[in-house]
Coordinates of C-alpha atoms and ligand atoms in Angstrom, one line a residue:
X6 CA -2.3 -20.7 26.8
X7 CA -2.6 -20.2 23.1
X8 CA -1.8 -16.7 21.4
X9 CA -2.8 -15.4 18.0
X10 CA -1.2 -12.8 16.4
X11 CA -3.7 -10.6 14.0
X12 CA -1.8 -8.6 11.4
X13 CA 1.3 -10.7 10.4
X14 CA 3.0 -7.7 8.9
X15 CA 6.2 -6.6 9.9
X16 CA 5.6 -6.3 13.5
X17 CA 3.2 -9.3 13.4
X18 CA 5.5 -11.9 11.3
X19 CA 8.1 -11.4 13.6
X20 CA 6.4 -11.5 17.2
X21 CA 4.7 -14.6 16.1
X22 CA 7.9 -16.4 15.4
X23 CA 9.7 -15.0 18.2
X24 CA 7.1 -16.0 20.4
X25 CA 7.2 -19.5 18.8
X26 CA 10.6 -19.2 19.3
X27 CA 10.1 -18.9 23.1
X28 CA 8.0 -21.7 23.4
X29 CA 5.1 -20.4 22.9
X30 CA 2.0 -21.9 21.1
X31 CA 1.6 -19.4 18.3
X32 CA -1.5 -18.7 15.4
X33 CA -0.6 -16.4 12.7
X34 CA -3.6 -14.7 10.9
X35 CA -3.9 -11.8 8.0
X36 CA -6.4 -10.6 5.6
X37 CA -3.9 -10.6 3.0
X38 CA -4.2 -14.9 1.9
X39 CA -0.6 -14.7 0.2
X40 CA 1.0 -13.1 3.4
X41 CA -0.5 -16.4 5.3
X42 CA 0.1 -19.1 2.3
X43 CA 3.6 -18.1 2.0
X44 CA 4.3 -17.8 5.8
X45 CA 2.8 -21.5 6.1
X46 CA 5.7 -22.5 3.7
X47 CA 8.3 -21.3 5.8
X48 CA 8.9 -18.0 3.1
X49 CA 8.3 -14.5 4.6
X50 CA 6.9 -12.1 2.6
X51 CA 9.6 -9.5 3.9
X52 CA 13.3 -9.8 4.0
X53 CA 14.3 -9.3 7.7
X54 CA 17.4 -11.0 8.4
X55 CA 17.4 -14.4 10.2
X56 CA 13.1 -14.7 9.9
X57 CA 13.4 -17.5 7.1
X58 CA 15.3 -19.7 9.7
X59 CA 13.7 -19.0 12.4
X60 CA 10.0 -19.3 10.7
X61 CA 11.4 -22.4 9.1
X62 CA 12.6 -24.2 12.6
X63 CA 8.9 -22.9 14.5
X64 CA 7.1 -24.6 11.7
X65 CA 8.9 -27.8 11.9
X66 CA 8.6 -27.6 15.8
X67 CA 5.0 -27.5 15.1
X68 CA 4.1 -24.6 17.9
X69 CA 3.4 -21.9 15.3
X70 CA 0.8 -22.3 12.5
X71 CA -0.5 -19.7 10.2
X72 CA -4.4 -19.7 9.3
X73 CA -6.6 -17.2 7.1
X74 CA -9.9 -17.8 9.1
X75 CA -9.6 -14.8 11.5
X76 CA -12.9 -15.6 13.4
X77 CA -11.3 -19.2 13.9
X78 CA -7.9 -17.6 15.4
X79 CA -9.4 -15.1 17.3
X80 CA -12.0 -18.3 19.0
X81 CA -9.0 -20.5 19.6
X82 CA -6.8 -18.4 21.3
X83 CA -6.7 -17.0 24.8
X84 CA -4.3 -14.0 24.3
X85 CA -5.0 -11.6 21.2
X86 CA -2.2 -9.7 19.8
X87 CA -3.3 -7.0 17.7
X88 CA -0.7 -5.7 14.8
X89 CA -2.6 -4.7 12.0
X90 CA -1.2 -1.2 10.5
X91 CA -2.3 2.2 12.0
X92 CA -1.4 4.6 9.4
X93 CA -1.4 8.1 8.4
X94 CA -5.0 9.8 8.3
X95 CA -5.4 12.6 6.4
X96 CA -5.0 15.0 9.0
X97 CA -1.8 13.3 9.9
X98 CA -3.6 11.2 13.3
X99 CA -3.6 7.5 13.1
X100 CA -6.2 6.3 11.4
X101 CA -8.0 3.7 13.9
X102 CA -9.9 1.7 11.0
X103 CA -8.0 -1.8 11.1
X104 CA -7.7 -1.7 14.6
X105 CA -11.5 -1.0 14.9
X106 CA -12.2 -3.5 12.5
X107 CA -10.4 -6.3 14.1
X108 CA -11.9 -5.3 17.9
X109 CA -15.4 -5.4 16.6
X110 CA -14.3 -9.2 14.9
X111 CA -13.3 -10.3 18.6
X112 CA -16.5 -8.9 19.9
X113 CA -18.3 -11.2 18.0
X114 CA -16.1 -14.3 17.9
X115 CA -16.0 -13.8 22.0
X116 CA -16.1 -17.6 23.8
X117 CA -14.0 -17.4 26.7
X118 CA -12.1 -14.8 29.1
X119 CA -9.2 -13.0 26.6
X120 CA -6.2 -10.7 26.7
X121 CA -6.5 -8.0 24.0
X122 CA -3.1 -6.8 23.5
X123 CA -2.1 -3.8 21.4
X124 CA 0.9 -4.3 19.9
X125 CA 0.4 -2.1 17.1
X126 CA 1.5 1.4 17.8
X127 CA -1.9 3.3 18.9
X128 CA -2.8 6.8 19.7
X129 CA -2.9 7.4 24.3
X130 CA -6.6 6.3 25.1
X131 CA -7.3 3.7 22.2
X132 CA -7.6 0.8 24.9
X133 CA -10.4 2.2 26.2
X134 CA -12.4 2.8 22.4
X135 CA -11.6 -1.0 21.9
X136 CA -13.3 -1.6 25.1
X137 CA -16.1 0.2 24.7
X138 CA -16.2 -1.4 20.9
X139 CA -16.1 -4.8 22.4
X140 CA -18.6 -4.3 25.0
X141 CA -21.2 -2.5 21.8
X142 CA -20.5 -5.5 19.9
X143 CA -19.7 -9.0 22.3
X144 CA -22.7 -11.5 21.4
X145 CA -22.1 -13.5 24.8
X146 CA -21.5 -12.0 28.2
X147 CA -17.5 -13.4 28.3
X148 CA -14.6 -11.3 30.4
X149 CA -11.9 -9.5 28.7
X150 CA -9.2 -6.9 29.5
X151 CA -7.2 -5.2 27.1
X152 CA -3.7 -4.6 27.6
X153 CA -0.8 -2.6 26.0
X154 CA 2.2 -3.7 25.0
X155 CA 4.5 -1.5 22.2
X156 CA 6.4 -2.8 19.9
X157 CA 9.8 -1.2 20.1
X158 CA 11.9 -3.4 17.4
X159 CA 13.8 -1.9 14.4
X160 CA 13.7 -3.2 10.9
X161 CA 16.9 -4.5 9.7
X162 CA 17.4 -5.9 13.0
X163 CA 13.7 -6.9 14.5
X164 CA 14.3 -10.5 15.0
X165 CA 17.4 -9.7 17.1
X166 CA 15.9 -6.5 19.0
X167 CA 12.3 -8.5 20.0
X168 CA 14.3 -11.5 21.3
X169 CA 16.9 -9.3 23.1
X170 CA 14.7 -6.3 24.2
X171 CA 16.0 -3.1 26.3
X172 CA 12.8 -3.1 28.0
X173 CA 9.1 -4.9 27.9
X174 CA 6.7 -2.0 28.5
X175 CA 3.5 -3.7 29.7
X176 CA 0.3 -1.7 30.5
X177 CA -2.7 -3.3 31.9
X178 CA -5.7 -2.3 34.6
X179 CA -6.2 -5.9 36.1
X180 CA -4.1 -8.7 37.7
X181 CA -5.7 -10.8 35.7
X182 CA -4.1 -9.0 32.5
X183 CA -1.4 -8.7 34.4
X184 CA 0.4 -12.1 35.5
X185 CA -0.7 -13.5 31.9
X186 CA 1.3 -11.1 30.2
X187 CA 4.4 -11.3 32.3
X188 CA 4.3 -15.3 32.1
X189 CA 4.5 -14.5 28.2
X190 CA 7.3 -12.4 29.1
X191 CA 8.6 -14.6 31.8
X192 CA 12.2 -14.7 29.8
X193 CA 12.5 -10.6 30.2
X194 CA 11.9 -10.7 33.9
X195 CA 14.6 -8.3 34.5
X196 CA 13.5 -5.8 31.5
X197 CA 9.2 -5.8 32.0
X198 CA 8.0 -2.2 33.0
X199 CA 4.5 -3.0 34.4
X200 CA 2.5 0.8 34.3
X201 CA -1.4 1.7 33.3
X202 CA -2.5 1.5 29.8
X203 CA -2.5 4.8 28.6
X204 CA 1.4 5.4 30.1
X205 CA 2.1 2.3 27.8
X206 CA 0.4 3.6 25.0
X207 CA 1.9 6.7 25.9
X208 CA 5.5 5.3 26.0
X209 CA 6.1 4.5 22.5
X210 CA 5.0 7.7 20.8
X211 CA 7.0 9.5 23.3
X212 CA 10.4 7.2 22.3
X213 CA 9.8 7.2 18.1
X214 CA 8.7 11.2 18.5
X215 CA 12.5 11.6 20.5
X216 CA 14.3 9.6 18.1
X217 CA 13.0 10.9 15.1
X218 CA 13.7 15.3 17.0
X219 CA 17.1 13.5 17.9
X220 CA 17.6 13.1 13.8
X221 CA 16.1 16.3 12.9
X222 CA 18.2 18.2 15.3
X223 CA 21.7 16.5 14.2
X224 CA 20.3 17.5 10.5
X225 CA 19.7 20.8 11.6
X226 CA 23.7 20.8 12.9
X227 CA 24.5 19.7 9.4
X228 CA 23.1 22.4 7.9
X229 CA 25.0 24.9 10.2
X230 CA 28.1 22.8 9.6
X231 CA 27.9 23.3 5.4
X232 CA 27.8 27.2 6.7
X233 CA 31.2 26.8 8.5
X234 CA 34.1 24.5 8.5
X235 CA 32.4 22.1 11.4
X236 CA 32.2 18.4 10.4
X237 CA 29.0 17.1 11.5
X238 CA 30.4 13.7 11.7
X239 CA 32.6 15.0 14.7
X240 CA 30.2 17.1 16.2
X241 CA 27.9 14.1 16.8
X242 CA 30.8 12.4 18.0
X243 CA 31.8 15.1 20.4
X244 CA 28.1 15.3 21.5
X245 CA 27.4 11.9 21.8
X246 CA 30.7 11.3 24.0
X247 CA 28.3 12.9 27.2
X248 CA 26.1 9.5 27.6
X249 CA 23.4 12.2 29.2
X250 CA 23.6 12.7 25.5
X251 CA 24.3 9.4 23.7
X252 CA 25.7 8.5 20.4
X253 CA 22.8 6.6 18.8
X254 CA 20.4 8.4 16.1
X255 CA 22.7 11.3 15.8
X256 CA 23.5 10.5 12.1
X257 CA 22.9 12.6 10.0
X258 CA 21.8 12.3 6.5
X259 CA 18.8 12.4 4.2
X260 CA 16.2 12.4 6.8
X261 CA 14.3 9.8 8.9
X262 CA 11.7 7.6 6.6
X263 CA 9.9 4.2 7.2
X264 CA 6.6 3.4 7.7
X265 CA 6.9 4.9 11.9
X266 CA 8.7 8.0 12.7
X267 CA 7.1 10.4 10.4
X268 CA 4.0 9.2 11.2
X269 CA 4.0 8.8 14.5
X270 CA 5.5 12.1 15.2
X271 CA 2.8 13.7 13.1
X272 CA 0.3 11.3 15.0
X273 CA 1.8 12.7 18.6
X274 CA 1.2 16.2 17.6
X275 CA -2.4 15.6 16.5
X276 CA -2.6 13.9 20.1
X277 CA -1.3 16.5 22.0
X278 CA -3.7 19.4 19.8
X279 CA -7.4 17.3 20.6
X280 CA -5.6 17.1 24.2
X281 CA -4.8 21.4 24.0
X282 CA -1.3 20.5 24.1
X283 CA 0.8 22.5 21.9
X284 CA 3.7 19.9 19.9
X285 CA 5.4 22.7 17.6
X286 CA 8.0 21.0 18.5
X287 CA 7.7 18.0 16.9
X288 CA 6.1 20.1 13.7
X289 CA 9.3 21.5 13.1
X290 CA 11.0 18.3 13.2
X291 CA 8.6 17.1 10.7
X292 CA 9.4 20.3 8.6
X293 CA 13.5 20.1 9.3
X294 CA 13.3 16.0 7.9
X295 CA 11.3 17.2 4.8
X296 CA 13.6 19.7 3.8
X297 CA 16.1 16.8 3.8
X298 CA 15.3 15.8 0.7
X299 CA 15.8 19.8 -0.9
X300 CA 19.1 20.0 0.3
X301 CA 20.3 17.1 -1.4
X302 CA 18.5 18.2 -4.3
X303 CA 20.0 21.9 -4.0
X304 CA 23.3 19.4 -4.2
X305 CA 22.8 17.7 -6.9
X306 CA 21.9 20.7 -9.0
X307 CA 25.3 22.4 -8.0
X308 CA 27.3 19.4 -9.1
X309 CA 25.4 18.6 -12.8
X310 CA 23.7 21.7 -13.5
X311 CA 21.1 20.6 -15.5
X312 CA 19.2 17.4 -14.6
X313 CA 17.8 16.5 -18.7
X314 CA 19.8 13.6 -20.2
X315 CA 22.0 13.1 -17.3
X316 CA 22.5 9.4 -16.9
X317 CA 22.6 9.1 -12.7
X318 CA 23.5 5.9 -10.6
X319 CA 21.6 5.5 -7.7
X320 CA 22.4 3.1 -4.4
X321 CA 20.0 2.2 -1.9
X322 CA 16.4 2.4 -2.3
X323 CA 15.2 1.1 1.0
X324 CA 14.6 3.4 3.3
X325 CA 17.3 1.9 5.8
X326 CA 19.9 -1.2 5.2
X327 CA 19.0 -4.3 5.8
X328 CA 15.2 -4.6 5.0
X329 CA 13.0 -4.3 1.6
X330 CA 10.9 -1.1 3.0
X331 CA 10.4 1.5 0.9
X332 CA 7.9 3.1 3.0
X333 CA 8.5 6.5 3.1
X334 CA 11.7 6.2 1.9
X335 CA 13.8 9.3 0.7
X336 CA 14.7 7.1 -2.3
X337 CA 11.4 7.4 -3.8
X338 CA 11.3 11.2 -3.6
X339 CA 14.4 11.7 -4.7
X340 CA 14.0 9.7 -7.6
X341 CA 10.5 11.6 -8.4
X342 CA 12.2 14.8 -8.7
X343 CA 15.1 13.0 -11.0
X344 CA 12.4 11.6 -13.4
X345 CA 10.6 15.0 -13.4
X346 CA 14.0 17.1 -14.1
X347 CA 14.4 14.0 -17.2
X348 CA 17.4 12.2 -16.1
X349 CA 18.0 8.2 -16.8
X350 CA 18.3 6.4 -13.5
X351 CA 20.5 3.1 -13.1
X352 CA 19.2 2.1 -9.7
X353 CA 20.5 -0.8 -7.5
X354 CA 19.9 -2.2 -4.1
X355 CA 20.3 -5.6 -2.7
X356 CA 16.7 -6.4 -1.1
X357 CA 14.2 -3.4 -2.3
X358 CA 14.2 -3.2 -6.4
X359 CA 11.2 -5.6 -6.2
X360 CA 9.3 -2.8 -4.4
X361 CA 10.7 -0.3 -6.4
X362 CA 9.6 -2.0 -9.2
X363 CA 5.5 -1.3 -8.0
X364 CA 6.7 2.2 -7.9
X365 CA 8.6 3.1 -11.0
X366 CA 7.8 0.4 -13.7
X367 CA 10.8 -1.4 -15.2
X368 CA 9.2 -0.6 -18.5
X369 CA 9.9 3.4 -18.5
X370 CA 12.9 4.2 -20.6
X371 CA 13.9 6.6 -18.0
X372 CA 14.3 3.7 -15.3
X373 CA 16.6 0.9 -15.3
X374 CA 17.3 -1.6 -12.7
X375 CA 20.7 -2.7 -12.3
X376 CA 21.7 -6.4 -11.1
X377 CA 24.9 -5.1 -9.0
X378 CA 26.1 -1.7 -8.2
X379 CA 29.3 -1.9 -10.5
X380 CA 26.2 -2.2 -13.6
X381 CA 24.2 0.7 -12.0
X382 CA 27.5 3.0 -12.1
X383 CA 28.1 2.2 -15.7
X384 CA 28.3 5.5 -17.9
X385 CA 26.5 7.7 -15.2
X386 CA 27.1 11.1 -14.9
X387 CA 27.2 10.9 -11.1
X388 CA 26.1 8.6 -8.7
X389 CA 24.0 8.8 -5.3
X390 CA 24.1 6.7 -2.5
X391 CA 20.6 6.6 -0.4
X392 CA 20.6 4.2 1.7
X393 CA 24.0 3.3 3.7
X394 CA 24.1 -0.9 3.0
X395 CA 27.5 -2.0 4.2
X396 CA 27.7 -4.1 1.0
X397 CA 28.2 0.1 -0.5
X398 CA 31.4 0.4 2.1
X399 CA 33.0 -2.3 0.4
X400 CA 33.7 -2.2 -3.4
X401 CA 36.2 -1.4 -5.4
X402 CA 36.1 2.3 -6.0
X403 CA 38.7 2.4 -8.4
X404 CA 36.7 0.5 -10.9
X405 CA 33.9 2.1 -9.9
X406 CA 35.7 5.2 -11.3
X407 CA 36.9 3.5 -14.4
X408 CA 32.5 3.0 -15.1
X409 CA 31.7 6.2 -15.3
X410 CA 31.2 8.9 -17.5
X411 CA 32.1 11.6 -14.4
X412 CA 33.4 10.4 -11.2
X413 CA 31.0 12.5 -9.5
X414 CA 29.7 11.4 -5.9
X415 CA 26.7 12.7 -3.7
X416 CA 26.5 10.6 -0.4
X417 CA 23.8 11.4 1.1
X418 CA 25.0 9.1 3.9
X419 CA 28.3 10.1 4.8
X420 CA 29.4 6.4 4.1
X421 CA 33.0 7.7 2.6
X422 CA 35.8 9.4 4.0
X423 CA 36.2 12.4 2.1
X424 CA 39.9 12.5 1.9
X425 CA 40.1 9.0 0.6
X426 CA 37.6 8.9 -2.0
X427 CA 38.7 12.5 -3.3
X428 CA 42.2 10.9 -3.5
X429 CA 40.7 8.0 -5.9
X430 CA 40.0 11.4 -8.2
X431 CA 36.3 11.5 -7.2
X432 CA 34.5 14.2 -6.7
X433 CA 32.6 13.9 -3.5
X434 CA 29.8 15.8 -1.7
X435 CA 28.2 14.4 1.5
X436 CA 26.2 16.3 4.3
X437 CA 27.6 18.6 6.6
X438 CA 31.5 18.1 5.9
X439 CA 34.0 19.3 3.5
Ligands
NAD13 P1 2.3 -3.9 8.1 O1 1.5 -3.2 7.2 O2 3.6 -4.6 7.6 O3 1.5 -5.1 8.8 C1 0.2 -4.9 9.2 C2 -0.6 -6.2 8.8 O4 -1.9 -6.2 9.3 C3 -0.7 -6.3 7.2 O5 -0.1 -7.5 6.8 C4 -2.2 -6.3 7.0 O6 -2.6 -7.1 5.9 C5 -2.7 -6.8 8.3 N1 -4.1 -6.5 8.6 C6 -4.8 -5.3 8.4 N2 -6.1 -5.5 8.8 C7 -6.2 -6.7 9.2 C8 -7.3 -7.5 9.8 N3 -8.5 -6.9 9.9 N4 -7.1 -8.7 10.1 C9 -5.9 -9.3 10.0 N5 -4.8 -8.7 9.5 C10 -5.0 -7.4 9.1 O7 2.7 -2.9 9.3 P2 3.8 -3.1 10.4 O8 5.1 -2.4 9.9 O9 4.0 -4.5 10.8 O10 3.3 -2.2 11.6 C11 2.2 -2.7 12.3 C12 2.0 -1.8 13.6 O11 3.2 -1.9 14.4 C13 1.9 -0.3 13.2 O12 1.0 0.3 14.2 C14 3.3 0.2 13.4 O13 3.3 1.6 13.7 C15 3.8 -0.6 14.6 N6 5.2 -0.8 14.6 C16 5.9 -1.1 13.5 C17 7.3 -1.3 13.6 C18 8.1 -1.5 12.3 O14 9.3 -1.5 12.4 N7 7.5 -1.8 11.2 C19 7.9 -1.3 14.8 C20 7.2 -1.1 16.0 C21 5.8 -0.8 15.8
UGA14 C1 12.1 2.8 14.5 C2 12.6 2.7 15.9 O1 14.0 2.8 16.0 C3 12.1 1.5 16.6 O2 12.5 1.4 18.0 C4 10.5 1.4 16.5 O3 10.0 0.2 17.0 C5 10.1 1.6 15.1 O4 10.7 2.8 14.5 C6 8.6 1.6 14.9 O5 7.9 2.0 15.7 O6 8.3 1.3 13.8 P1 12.8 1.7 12.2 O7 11.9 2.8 11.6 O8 12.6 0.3 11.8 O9 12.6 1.8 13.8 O10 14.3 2.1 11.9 P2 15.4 3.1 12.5 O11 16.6 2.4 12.7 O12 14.8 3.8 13.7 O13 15.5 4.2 11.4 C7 14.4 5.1 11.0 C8 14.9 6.1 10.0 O14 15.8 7.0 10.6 C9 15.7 5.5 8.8 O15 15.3 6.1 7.6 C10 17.1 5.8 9.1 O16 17.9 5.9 8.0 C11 17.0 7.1 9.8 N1 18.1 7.4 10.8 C12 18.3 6.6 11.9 C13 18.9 8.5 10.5 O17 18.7 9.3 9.5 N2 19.9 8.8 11.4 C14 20.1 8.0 12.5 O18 21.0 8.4 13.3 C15 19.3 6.9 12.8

């Protein structure tokens, strides 16, 4: 049983090594050639921690190979794994284009019975528009099924989370479908949740929409926290003591961002209004994680006044630690409004400047990237930390302090304990605490 993998993105990249990794007999394919020539070399075009060495041992293994002929992968192979990207349309639903694309591609490179498996995250009811696409479009009268099966790993950590899952959500309408995709699965016997397709599809907007209202509301709490002398850092650990409850995604911070939760949240509400299913719920959340980005604004303002000529430090661009995403990361908004108030940024971050780089142009006079986080504090007027990278937790404040021009903090991670940095004769604001 051969499987290719169509999209080797984030998602994509990583399933097909993983899978190698399993034993599987792998073909990586993109539309992007670079993405494809690089992976062939053993480099991924993403930082993820432990890919390279894993992508590196496949190769050599000789079970995973990486080709740019689509029509070639997709006639090879008997299971299809589709993980192209489904973003944000302009009414906030998923925009279905690449994953049309790619079905109507299958139709006509059809040669023998295949598994079409969406592992790309996909609005309730999509399996059924690829089937119908397939069936417009198939040149020769071949079987297929199509079968769901979400992706549920984090960045930062996806290597670890696909090859040591909490649970395998499988969704298929034949046996057929069925016993293939549990063989695939064989090693997650004890975590596969076998249901219909649309419960599949329906499963992993329903988790990322309850993760992301899990943030929101624990933002919310810090907001009601600045009001009063509650720390939100202990309030989530009071609340997260109840395991009904649980302790994970109650930090708070500057907001959820990445390329999922706020669009899948907005892409669940669209699905519940063209179902008549009202998801104000999740609206608010959307609004509650926007306004994220004002309150640390509102802070900044109260700590330097006036944002012309300020010279300001800023850690962590990506939008969590351990990757290079920038999607929809707060760092990029925040830094908008900096530029647009005319301060001088000095901006560090271990994996993402690159990215950053596309974004803000190293050229500008009002950008500079710095090669370690001691450089980026030097002379600033205050310093911001985005992103919470552990490498952040660990330097020496005290020279830190000696860099700048005002020992001014704004956290918008929490990554300090107050009473400790305020003791090195900071000044420190974080969210939702003293
Ligand atoms: P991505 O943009 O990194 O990867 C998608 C890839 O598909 C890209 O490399 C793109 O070039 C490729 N592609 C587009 N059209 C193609 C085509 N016709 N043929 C071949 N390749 C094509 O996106 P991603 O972050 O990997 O996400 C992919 C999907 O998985 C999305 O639906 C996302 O919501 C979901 N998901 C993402 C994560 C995550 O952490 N990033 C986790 C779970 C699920
Ligand atoms: C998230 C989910 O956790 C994955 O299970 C899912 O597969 C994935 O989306 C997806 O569908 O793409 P990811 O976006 O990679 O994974 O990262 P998370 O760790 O979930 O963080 C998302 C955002 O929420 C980050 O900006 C992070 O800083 C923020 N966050 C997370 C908080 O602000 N507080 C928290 O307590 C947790």
């Amino acid at each position: 049983m051969k499987i290719a993998i169509i999209g080797t993105g984030y998602v994509g990249l990583v399933t097909a090594v993983c899978f190698a990794d399993m034993g599987h007999t792998v073909v990586g394919t993109d539309v992007v050639p670079e993405k494809i020539d690089k992976a062939s070399r053993g480099i991924p075009h993403i930082y993820e921690p432990g890919l390279e060495e894993l992508l590196k041992k496949n190769l050599k293994k000789g079970n995973l190979t990486f080709i740019h002929d689509l029509d070639e992968a997709i006639r090879s192979s008997d299971v299809l794994f589709v993980s192209v990207n489904t973003p944000q349309w302009k009414d906030g639903s998923a925009d279905m284009v690449y994953v049309e694309g790619v079905a109507r591609r299958i139709a006509e490179n059809l040669n023998s019975y295949k598994v079409i498996v969406e592992k790309s995250t996909v609005p309730v009811k999509t399996s059924m528009w690829i089937k119908r696409t397939i069936d417009m479009h198939k040149k020769k009268d071949e079987e297929f099924d199509v079968a769901s099966n979400p992706e549920f790993l984090r960045e930062g950590s996806a290597v670890y989370d696909f090859l040591n899952p909490d649970r395998v959500v499988i969704g298929v309408e034949s046996e057929r479908a069925r016993d293939i995709l549990v063989k695939i699965y064989q090693k997650f016997k004890d975590r596969l949740l076998v249901t219909n397709i649309d419960t599949a599809e329906l499963i992993k907007h329903a988790s990322n929409s309850f993760l992301a209202l899990k943030i929101s509301y624990i933002n919310l709490i810090s907001e009601l926290c600045e009001k009063t002398e509650a720390d939100v850092e202990l309030v989530a650990r009071g609340m997260g003591l109840d395991p009904r409850i649980g302790g994970q995604f109650l930090k708070a911070g500057l907001g959820y961002g990445g390329s999922c939760f706020p669009k899948d949240i907005r892409a669940l509400t669209r699905i519940g209004e063209d179902l008549g299913v009202n998801f104000d719920l999740l609206k608010e959340s959307d609004k509650v994680n926007l306004r994220r980005i004002d309150v640390f604004m509102d802070k900044i303002k109260k700590a330097l006044w006036i944002m012309k000529d300020k010279i300001i430090a800023v850690w962590g661009l990506s939008f969590k630690p351990e990757t290079d995403d920038i999607r929809e990361a707060p760092s990029i908004k925040v830094i908008k409004r900096l530029l647009k108030g005319g301060a001088s940024l000095r901006l560090y971050d271990p994996k993402a400047m690159e990215n950053v780089k596309q974004v803000f142009p190293e050229k500008s006079s009002q950008v500079y990237y710095a090669k370690s986080p001691y450089e980026a504090a030097e002379k600033a007027n205050a310093l911001l930390i985005i992103t919470d990278w552990d490498e952040f937790k660990k330097l020496d404040m005290k020279k830190i302090k000696k860099l700048m021009a005002n020992p001014i903090i704004l956290d918008g991670r929490n990554i300090y304990e107050p009473s400790r940095i305020r003791e090195l004769g900071f000044e420190y604001y974080s969210i939702g605490r003293e």
